JSON list of C-alpha atoms in Angstrom, two decimals:
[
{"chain": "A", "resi": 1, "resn": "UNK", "atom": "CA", "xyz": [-10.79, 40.43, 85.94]},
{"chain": "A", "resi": 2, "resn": "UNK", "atom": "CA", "xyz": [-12.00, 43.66, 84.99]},
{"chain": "A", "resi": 3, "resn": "UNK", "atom": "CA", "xyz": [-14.49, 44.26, 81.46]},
{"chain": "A", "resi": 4, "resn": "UNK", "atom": "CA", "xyz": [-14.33, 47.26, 79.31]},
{"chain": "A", "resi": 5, "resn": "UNK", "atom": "CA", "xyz": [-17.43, 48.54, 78.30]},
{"chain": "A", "resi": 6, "resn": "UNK", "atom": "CA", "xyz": [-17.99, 49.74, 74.90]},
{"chain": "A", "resi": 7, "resn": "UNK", "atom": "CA", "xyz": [-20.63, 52.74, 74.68]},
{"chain": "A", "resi": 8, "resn": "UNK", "atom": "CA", "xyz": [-22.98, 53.96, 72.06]},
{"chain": "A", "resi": 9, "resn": "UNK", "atom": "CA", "xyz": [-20.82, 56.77, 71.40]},
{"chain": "A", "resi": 10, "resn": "UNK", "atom": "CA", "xyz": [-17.84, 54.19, 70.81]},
{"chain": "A", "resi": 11, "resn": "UNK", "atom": "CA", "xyz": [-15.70, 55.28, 73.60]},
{"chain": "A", "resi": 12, "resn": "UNK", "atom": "CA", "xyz": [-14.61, 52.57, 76.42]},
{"chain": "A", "resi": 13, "resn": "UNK", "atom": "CA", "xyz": [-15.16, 52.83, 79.88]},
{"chain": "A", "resi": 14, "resn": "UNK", "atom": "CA", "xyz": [-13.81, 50.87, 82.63]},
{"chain": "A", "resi": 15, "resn": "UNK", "atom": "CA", "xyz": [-16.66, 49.15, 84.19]},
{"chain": "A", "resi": 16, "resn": "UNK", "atom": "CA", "xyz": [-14.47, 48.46, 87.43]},
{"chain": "A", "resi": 17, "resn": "UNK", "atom": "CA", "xyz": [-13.62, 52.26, 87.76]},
{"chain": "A", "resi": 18, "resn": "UNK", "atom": "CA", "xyz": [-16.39, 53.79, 85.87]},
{"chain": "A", "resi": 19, "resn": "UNK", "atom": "CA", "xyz": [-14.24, 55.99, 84.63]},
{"chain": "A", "resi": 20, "resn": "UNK", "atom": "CA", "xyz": [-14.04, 57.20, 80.41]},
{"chain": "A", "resi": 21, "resn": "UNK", "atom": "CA", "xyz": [-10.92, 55.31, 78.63]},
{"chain": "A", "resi": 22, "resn": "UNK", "atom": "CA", "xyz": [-8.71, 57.83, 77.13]},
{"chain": "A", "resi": 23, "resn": "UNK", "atom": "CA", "xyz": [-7.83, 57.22, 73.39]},
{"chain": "A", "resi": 24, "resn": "UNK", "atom": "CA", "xyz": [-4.69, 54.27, 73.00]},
{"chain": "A", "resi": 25, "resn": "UNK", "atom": "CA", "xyz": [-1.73, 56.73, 73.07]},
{"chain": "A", "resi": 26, "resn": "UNK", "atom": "CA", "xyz": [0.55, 54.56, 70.26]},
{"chain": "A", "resi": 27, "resn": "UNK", "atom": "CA", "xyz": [-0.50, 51.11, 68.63]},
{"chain": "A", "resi": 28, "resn": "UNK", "atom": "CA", "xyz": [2.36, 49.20, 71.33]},
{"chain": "A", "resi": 29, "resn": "UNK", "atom": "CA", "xyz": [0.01, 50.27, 74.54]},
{"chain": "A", "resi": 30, "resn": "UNK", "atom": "CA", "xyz": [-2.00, 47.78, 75.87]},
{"chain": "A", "resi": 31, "resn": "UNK", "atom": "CA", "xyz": [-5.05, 48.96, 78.37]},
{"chain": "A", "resi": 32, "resn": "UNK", "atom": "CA", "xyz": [-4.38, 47.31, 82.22]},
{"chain": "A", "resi": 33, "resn": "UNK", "atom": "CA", "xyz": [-8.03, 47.38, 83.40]},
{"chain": "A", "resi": 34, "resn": "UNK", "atom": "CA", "xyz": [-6.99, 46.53, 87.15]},
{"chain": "A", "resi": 35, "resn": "UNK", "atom": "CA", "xyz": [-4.38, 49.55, 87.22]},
{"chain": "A", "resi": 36, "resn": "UNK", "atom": "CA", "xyz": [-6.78, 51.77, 85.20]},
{"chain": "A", "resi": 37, "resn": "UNK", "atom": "CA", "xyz": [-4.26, 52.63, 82.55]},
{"chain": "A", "resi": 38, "resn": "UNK", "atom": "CA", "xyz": [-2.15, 52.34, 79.39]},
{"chain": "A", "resi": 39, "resn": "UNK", "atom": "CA", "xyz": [0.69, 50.59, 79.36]},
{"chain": "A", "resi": 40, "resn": "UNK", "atom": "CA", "xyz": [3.58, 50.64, 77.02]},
{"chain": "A", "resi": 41, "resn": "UNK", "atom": "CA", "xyz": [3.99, 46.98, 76.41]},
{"chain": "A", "resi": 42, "resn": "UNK", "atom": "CA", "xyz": [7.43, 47.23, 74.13]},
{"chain": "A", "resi": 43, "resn": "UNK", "atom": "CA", "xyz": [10.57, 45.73, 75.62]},
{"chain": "A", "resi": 44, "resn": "UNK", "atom": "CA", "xyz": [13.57, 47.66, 74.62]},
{"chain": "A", "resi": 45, "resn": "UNK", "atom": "CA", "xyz": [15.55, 44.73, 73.21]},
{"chain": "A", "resi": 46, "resn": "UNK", "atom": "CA", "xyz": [12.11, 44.20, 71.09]},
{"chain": "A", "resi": 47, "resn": "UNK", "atom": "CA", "xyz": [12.35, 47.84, 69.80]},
{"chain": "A", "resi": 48, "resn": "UNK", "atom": "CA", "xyz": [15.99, 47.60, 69.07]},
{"chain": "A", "resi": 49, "resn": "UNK", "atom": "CA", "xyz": [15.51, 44.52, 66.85]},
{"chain": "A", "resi": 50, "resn": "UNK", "atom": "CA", "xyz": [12.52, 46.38, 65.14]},
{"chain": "A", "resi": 51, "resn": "UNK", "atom": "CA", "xyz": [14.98, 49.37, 64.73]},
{"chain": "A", "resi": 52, "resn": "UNK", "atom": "CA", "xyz": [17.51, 47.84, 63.53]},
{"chain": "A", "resi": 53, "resn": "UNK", "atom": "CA", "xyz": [15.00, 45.92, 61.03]},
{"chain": "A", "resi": 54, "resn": "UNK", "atom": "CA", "xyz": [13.68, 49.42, 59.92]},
{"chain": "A", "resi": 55, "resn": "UNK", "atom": "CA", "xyz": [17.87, 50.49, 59.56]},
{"chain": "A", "resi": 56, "resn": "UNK", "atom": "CA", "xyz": [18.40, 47.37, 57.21]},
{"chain": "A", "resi": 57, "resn": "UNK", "atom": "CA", "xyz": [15.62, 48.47, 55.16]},
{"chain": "A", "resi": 58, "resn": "UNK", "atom": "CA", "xyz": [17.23, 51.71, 54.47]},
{"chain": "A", "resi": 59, "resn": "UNK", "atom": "CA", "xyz": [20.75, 50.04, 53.83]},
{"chain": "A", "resi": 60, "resn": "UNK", "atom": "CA", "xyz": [19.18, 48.04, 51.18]},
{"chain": "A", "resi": 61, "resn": "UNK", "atom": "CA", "xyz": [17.74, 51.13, 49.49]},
{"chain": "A", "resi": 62, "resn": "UNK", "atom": "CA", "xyz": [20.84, 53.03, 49.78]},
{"chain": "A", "resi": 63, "resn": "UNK", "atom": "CA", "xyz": [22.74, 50.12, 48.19]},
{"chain": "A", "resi": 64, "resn": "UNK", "atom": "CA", "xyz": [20.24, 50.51, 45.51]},
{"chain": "A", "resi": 65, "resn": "UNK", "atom": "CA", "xyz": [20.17, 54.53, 44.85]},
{"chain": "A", "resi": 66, "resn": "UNK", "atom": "CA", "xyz": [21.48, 55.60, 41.73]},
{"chain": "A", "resi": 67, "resn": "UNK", "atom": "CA", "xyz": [25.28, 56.80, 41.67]},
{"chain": "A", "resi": 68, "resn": "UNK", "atom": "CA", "xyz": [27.34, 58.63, 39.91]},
{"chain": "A", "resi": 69, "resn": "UNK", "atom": "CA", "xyz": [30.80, 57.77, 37.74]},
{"chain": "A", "resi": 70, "resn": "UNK", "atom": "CA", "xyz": [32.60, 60.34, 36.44]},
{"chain": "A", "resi": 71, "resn": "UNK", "atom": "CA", "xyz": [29.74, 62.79, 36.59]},
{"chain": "A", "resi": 72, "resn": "UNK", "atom": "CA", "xyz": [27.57, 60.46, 35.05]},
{"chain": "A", "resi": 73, "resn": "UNK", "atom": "CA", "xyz": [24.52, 58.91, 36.70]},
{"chain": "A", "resi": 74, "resn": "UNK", "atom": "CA", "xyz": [24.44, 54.92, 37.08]},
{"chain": "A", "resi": 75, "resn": "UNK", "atom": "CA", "xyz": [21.29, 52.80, 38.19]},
{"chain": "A", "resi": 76, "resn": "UNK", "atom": "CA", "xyz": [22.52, 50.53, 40.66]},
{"chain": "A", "resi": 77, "resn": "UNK", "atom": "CA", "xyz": [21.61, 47.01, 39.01]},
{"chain": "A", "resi": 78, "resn": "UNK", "atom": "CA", "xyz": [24.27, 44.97, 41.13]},
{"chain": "A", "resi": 79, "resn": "UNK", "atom": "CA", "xyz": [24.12, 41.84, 38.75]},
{"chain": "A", "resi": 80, "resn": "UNK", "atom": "CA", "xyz": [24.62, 43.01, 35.29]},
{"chain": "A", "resi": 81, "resn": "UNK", "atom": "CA", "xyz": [27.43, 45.97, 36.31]},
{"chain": "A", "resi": 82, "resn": "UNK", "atom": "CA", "xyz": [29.17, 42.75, 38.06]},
{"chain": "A", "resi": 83, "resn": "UNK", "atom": "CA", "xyz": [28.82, 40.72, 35.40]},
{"chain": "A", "resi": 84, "resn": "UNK", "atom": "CA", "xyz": [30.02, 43.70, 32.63]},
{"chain": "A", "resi": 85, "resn": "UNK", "atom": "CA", "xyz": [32.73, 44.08, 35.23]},
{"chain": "A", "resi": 86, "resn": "UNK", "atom": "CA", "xyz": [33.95, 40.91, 34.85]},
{"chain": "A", "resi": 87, "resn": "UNK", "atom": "CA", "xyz": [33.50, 40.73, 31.56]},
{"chain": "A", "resi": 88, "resn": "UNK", "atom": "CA", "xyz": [35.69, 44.15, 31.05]},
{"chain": "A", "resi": 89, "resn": "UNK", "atom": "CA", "xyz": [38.32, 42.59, 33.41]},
{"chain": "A", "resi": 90, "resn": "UNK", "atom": "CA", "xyz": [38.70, 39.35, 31.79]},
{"chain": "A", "resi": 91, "resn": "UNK", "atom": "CA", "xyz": [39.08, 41.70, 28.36]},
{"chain": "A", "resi": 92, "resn": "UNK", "atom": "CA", "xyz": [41.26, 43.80, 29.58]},
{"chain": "A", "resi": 93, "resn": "UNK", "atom": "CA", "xyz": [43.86, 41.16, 31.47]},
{"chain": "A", "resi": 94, "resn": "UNK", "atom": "CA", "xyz": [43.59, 39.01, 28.15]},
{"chain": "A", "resi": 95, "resn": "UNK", "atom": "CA", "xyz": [44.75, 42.11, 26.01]},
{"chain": "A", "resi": 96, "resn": "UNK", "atom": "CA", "xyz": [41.31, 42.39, 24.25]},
{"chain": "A", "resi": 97, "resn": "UNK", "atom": "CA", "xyz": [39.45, 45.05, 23.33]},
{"chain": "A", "resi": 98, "resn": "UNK", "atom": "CA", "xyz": [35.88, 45.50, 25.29]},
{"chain": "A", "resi": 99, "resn": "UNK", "atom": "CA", "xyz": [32.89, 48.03, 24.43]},
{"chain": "A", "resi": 100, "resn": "UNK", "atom": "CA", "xyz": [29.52, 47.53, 25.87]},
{"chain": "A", "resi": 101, "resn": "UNK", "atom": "CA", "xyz": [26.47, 50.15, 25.62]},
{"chain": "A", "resi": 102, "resn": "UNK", "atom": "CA", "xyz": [24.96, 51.30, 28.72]},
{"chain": "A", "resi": 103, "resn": "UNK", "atom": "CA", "xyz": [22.00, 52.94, 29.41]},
{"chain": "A", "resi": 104, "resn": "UNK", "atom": "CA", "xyz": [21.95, 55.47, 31.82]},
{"chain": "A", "resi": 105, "resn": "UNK", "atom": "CA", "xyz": [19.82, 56.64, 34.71]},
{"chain": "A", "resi": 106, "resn": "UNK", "atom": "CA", "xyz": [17.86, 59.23, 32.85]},
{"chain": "A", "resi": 107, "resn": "UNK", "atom": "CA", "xyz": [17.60, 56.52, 30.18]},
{"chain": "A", "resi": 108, "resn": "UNK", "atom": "CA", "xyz": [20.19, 57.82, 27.03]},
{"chain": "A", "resi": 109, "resn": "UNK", "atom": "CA", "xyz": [23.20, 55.67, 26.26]},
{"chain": "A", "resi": 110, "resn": "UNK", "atom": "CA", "xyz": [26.88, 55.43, 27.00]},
{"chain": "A", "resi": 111, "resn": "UNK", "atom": "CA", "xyz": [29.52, 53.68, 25.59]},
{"chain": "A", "resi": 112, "resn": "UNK", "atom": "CA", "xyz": [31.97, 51.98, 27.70]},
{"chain": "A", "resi": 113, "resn": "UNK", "atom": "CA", "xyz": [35.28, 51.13, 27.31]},
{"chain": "A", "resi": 114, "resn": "UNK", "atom": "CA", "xyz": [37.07, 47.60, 29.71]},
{"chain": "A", "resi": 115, "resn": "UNK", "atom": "CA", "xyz": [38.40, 50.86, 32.10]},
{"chain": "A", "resi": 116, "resn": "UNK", "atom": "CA", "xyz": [35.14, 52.88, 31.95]},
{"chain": "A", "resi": 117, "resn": "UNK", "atom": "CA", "xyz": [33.01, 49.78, 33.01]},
{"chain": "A", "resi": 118, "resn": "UNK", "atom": "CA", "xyz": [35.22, 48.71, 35.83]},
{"chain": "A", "resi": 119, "resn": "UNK", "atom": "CA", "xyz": [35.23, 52.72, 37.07]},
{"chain": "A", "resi": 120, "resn": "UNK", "atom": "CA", "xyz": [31.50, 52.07, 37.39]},
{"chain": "A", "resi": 121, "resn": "UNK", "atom": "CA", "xyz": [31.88, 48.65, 39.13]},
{"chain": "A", "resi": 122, "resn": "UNK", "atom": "CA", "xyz": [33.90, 50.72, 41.80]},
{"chain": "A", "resi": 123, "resn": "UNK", "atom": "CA", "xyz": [31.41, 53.03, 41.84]},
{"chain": "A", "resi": 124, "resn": "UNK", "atom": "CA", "xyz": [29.11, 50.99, 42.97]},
{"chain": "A", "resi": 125, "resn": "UNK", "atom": "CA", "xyz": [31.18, 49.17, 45.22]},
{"chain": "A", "resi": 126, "resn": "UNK", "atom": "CA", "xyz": [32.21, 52.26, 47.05]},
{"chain": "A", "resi": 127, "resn": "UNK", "atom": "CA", "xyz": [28.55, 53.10, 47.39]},
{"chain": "A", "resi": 128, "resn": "UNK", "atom": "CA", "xyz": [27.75, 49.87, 49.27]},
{"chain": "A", "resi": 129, "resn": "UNK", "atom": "CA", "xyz": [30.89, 49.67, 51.26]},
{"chain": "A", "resi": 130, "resn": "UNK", "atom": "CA", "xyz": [29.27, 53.28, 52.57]},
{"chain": "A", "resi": 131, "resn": "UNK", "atom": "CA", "xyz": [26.00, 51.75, 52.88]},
{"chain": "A", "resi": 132, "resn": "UNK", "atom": "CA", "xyz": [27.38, 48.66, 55.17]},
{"chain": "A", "resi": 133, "resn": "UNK", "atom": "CA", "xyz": [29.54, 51.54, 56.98]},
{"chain": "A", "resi": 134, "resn": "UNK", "atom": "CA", "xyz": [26.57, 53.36, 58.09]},
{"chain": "A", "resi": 135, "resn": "UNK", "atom": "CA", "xyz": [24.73, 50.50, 58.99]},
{"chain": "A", "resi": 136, "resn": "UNK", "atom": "CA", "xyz": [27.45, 49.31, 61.38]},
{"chain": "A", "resi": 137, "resn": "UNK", "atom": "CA", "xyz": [27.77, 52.67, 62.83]},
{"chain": "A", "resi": 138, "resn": "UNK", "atom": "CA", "xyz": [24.32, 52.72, 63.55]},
{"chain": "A", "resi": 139, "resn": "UNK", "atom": "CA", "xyz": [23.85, 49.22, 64.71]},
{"chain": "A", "resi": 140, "resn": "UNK", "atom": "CA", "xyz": [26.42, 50.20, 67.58]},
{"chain": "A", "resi": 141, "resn": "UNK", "atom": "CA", "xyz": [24.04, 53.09, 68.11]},
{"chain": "A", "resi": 142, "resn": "UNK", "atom": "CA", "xyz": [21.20, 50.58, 68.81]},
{"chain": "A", "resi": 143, "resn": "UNK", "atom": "CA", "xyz": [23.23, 48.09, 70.73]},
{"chain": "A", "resi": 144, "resn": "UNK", "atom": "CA", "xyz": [23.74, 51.34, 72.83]},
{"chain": "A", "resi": 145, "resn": "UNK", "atom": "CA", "xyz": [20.84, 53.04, 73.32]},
{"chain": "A", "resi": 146, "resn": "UNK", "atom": "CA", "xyz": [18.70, 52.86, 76.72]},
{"chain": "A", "resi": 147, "resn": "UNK", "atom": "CA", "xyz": [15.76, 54.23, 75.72]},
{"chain": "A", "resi": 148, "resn": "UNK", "atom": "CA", "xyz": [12.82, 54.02, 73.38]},
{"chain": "A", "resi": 149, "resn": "UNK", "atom": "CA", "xyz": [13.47, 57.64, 72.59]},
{"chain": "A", "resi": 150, "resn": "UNK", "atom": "CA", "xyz": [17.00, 57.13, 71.84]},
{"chain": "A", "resi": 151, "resn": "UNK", "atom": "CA", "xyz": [15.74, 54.08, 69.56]},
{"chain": "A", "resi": 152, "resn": "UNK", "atom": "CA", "xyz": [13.69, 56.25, 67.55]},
{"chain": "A", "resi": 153, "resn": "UNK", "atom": "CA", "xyz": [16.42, 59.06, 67.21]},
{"chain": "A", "resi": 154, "resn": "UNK", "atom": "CA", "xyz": [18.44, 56.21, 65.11]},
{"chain": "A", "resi": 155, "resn": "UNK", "atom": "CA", "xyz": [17.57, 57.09, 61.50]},
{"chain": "A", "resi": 156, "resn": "UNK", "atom": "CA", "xyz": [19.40, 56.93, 58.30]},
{"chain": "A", "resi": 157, "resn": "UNK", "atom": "CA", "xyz": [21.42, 59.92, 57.20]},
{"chain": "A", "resi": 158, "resn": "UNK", "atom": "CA", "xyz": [19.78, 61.90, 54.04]},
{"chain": "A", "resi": 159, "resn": "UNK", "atom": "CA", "xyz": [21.45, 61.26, 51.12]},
{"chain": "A", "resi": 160, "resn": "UNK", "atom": "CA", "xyz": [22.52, 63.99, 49.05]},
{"chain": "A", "resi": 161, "resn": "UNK", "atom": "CA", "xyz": [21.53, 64.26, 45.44]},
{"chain": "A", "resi": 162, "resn": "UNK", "atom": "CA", "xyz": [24.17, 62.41, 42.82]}
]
């Protein structure tokens, strides 16, 4: 079993080798003393499940970006445009009228109509069937990669303004 010697200057030698410890070259590399050297202790299927954590992260945020209806910007609170939805659907098939006041992204106010609020329930169903799109699409690029390189390559498309 080898030691590592800390020195006054805080750098590391190997006390086997005698020889100066270069700086860790990423937080994954572990120092070998008997081989003298860094070594990359990720596994790949370890970095693909810590890639494809990192791609979920983005999906949810995607799924939560604002969006636009009918050149109008939405904030992308799932539970009350489902339940307006709902409520504008259950309106509309019972023949009665529906109006709710919305407030936008860039906080003024919109009326809605039963048809306007289930455009915007679409809307934002259409932005996280494309969210769940690119994250399968990408999740086949991680089942697929070889290489830590590759991994890192995997990264969620920019999004382009609403």
């Amino acid at each position: 079993m080898g030691t590592i010697i800390i020195n006054s200057d805080g750098t590391q030698t190997n006390e086997r080798t005698g020889k100066t410890i270069p700086p860790q070259p990423s937080e994954y590399h572990e120092y070998d003393v008997a081989a003298d050297m860094w070594i990359d202790a990720r596994t790949l299927d370890g970095v693909k499940a810590r890639t494809w954590d990192r791609i979920k992260a983005a999906r949810c945020m995607a799924e939560a970006a604002d969006f636009a209806c009918d050149g109008v910007v939405y904030q992308a609170d799932k539970d009350r445009i489902v339940g307006a939805t709902q409520l504008a659907l259950m309106a509309q098939a019972a023949g009665r009228p529906y109006s709710i006041d919305w407030t936008l992204s860039n906080n003024t106010h919109l009326t809605l109509d039963a048809a306007g609020m289930i455009a915007v329930g679409a809307a934002l169903g259409a932005q996280v069937a494309e969210a769940f799109a690119i994250g399968l699409h990408l999740r086949q690029q991680i089942a697929a990669a070889n290489s830590f390189e590759e991994l890192e390559a995997i990264v969620w498309p920019a999004r382009s303004d609403v």
